[in-house]
Coordinates of C-alpha atoms in Angstrom, one line a residue:
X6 CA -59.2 -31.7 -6.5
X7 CA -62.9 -33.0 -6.0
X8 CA -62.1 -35.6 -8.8
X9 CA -58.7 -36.9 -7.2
X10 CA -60.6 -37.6 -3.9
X11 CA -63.9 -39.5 -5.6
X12 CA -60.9 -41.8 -7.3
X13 CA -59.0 -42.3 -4.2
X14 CA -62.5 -43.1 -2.4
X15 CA -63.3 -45.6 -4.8
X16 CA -59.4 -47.1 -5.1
X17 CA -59.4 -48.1 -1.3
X18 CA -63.2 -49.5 -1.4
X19 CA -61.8 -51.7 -4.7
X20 CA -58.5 -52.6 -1.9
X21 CA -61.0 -53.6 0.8
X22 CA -63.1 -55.9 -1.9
X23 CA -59.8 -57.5 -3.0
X24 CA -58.7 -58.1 0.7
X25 CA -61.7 -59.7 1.2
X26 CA -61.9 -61.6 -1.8
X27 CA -58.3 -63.2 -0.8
X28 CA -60.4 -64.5 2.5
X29 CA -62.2 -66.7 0.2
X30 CA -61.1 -70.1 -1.2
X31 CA -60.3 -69.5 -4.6
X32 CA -57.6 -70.8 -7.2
X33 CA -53.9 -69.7 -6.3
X34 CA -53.8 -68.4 -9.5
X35 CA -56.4 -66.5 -9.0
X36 CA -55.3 -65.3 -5.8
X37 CA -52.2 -63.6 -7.8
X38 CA -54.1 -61.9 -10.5
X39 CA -56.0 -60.5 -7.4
X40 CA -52.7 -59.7 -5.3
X41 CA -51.2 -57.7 -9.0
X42 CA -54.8 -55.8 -9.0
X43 CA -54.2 -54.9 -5.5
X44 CA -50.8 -53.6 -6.3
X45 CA -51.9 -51.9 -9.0
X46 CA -54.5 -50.2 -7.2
X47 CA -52.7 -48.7 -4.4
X48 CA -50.2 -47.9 -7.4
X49 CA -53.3 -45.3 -9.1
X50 CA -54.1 -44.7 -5.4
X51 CA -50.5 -43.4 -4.4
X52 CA -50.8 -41.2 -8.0
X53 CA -53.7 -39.9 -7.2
X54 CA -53.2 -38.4 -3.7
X55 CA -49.8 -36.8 -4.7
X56 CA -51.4 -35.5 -7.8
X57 CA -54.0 -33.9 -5.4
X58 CA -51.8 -32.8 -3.1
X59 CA -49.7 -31.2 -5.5
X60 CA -52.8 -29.4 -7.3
X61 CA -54.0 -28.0 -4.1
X62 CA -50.2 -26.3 -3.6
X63 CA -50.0 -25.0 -6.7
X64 CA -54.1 -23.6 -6.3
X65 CA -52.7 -22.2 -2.9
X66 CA -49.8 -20.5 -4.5
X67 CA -51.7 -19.0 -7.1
X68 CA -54.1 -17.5 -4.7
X69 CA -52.0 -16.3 -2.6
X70 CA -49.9 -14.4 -5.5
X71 CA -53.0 -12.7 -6.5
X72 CA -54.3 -11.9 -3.2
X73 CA -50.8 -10.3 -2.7
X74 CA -51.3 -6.4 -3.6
X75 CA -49.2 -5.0 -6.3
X76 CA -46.8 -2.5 -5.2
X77 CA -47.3 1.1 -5.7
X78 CA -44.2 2.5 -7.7
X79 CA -43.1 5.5 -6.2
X80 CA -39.8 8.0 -6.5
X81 CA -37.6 6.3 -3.8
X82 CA -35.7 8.7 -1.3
X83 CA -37.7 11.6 -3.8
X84 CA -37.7 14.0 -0.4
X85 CA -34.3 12.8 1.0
X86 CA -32.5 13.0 -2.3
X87 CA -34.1 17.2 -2.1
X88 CA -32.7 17.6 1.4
X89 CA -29.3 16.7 0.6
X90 CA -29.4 18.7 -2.4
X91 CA -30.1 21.8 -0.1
X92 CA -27.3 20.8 2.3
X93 CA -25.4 20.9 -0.8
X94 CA -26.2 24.5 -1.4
X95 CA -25.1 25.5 1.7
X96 CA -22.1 23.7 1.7
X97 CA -21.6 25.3 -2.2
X98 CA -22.5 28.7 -0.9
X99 CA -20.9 29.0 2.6
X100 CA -18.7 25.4 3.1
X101 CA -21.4 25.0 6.0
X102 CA -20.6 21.2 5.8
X103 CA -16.9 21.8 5.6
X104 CA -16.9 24.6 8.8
X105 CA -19.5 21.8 11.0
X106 CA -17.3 18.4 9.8
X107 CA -14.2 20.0 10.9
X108 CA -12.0 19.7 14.2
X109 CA -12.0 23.4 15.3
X110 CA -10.0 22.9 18.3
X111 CA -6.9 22.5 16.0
X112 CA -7.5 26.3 15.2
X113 CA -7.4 29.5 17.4
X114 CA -10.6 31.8 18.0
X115 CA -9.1 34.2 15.4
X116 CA -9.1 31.5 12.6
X117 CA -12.8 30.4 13.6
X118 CA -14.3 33.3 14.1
X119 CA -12.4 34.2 10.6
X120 CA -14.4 30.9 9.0
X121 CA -18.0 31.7 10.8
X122 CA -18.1 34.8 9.0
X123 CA -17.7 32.9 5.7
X124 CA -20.5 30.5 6.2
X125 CA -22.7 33.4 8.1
X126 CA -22.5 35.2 4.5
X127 CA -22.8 32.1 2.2
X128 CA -25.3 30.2 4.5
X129 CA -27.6 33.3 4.8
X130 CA -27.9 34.1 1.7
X131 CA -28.5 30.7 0.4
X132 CA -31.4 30.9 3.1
X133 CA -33.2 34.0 2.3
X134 CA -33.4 32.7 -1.2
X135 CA -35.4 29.3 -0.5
X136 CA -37.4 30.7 2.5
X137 CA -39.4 33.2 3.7
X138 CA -38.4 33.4 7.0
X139 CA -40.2 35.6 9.9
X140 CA -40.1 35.9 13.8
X141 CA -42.9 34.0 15.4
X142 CA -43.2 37.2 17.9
X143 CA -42.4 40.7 16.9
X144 CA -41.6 42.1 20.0
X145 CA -38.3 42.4 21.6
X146 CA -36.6 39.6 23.9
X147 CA -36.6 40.8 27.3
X148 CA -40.4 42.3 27.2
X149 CA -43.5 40.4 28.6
X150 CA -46.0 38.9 26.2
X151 CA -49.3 37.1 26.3
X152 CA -49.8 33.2 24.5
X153 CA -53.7 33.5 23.7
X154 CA -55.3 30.1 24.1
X155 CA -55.2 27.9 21.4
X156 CA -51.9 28.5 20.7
X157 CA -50.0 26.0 18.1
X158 CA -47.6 24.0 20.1
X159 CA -44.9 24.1 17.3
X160 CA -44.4 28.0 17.6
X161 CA -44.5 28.3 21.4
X162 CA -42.4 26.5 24.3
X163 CA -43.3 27.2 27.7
X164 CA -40.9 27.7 30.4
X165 CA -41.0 27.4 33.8
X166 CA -44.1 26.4 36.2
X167 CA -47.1 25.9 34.2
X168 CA -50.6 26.3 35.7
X169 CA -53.8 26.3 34.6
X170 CA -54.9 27.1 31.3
X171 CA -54.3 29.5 28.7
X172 CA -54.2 32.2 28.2
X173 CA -50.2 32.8 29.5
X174 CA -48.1 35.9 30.8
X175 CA -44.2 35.9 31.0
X176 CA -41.6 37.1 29.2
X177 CA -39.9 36.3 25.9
X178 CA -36.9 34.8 25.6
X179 CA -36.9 33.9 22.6
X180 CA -38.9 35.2 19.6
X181 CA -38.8 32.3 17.9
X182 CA -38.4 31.8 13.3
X183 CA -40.8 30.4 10.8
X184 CA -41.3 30.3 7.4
X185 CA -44.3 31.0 5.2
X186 CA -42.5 30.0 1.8
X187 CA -40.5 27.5 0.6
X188 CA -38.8 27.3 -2.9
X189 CA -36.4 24.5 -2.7
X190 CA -35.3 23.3 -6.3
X191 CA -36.5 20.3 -7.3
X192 CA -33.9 17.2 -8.0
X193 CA -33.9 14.5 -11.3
X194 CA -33.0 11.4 -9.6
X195 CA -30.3 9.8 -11.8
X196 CA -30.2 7.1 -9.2
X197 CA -32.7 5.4 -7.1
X198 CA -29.4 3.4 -5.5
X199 CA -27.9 6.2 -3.7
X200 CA -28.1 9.9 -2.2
X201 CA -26.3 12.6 -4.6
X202 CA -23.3 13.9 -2.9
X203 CA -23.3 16.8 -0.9
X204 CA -20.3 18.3 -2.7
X205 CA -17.7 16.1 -5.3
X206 CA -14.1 15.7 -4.4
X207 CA -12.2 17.9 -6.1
X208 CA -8.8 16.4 -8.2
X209 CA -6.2 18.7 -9.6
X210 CA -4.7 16.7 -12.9
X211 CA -1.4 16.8 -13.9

């Protein structure tokens, strides 16, 4: 790049030596040999700019490509590819997916309350096996209890007028779940394209 500029430095200082050599009195002859050089000049002049030019591009692209940071491969949709597969269990275990996708209002209580049972069974059963699930408070619903300050916000949701700080009296209305354990199965990606399918459609042949 340096070099490109020190020749296109020198080309136009040659130009403005021919320009004023033309001033002069001189043989017309000589005149053209001088006009051709002058020609020819801005000609290596022209070459030498665009050359430049284009060096400098290609210097910035290359730069930049390396500056860019190389992308960390990683399982796509690893933890979303694992939820589905759960939903699948309780749609394989109960129909949970079939019971919450359908229109219910087509069907009587009887024929409802008939299906909740089904996914009640299926669905926890299926739950009990992948987590251990406990109350967040052991006492009954109804009774008065005490939130000690310090509480964690994601096991306790105040009701009512709050005033100043913990700790809190009031009653329980509801105890609240949470989990200490999970065992979810883990899932081989066959595709990082797509989600597996909650359940397949089933074909009868004939």
């Amino acid at each position: 790049m340096h070099a490109m500029k020190v020749i296109a430095i020198v080309v136009v200082l040659l130009l403005a030596v021919v320009n004023a050599l033309e001033l002069l009195p001189a043989a017309t002859a000589f005149r053209m040999y001088l006009s051709a050089g002058a020609v020819a000049l801005s000609l290596v002049a022209l070459i030498a700019i665009l050359v430049g030019r284009s060096s400098s591009r290609d210097n910035r692209s290359a730069d930049a490509e390396a500056a860019r940071p190389i992308p960390v491969t990683t399982r796509a949709n690893q933890a979303d590819a694992e939820i589905v597969s759960f939903l699948a269990l309780l749609q394989a275990r109960g129909r949970l997916v079939d019971f919450l996708m359908d229109d219910i209002n087509a069907h009587d209580d009887a024929q409802v309350g008939a299906a909740a049972r089904v996914v009640h069974a299926g669905c926890k059963t299926a739950l009990l096996e992948h987590f251990r699930i406990s109350p967040v408070r052991a006492e009954s619903e109804g009774s008065t209890v005490q939130v000690a300050a310090g509480y964690s916000p994601d096991e306790y949701r105040l009701l009512g007028k709050i005033s100043g700080p913990a700790p809190f009296s009031g009653v329980l209305v509801h105890h609240g779940w949470k989990t200490d354990a999970v065992n979810l199965p883990r899932v081989l990606r066959n595709s990082t394209h797509r989600l597996p399918a909650i359940a397949p459609a089933e074909v009868e042949l004939r």
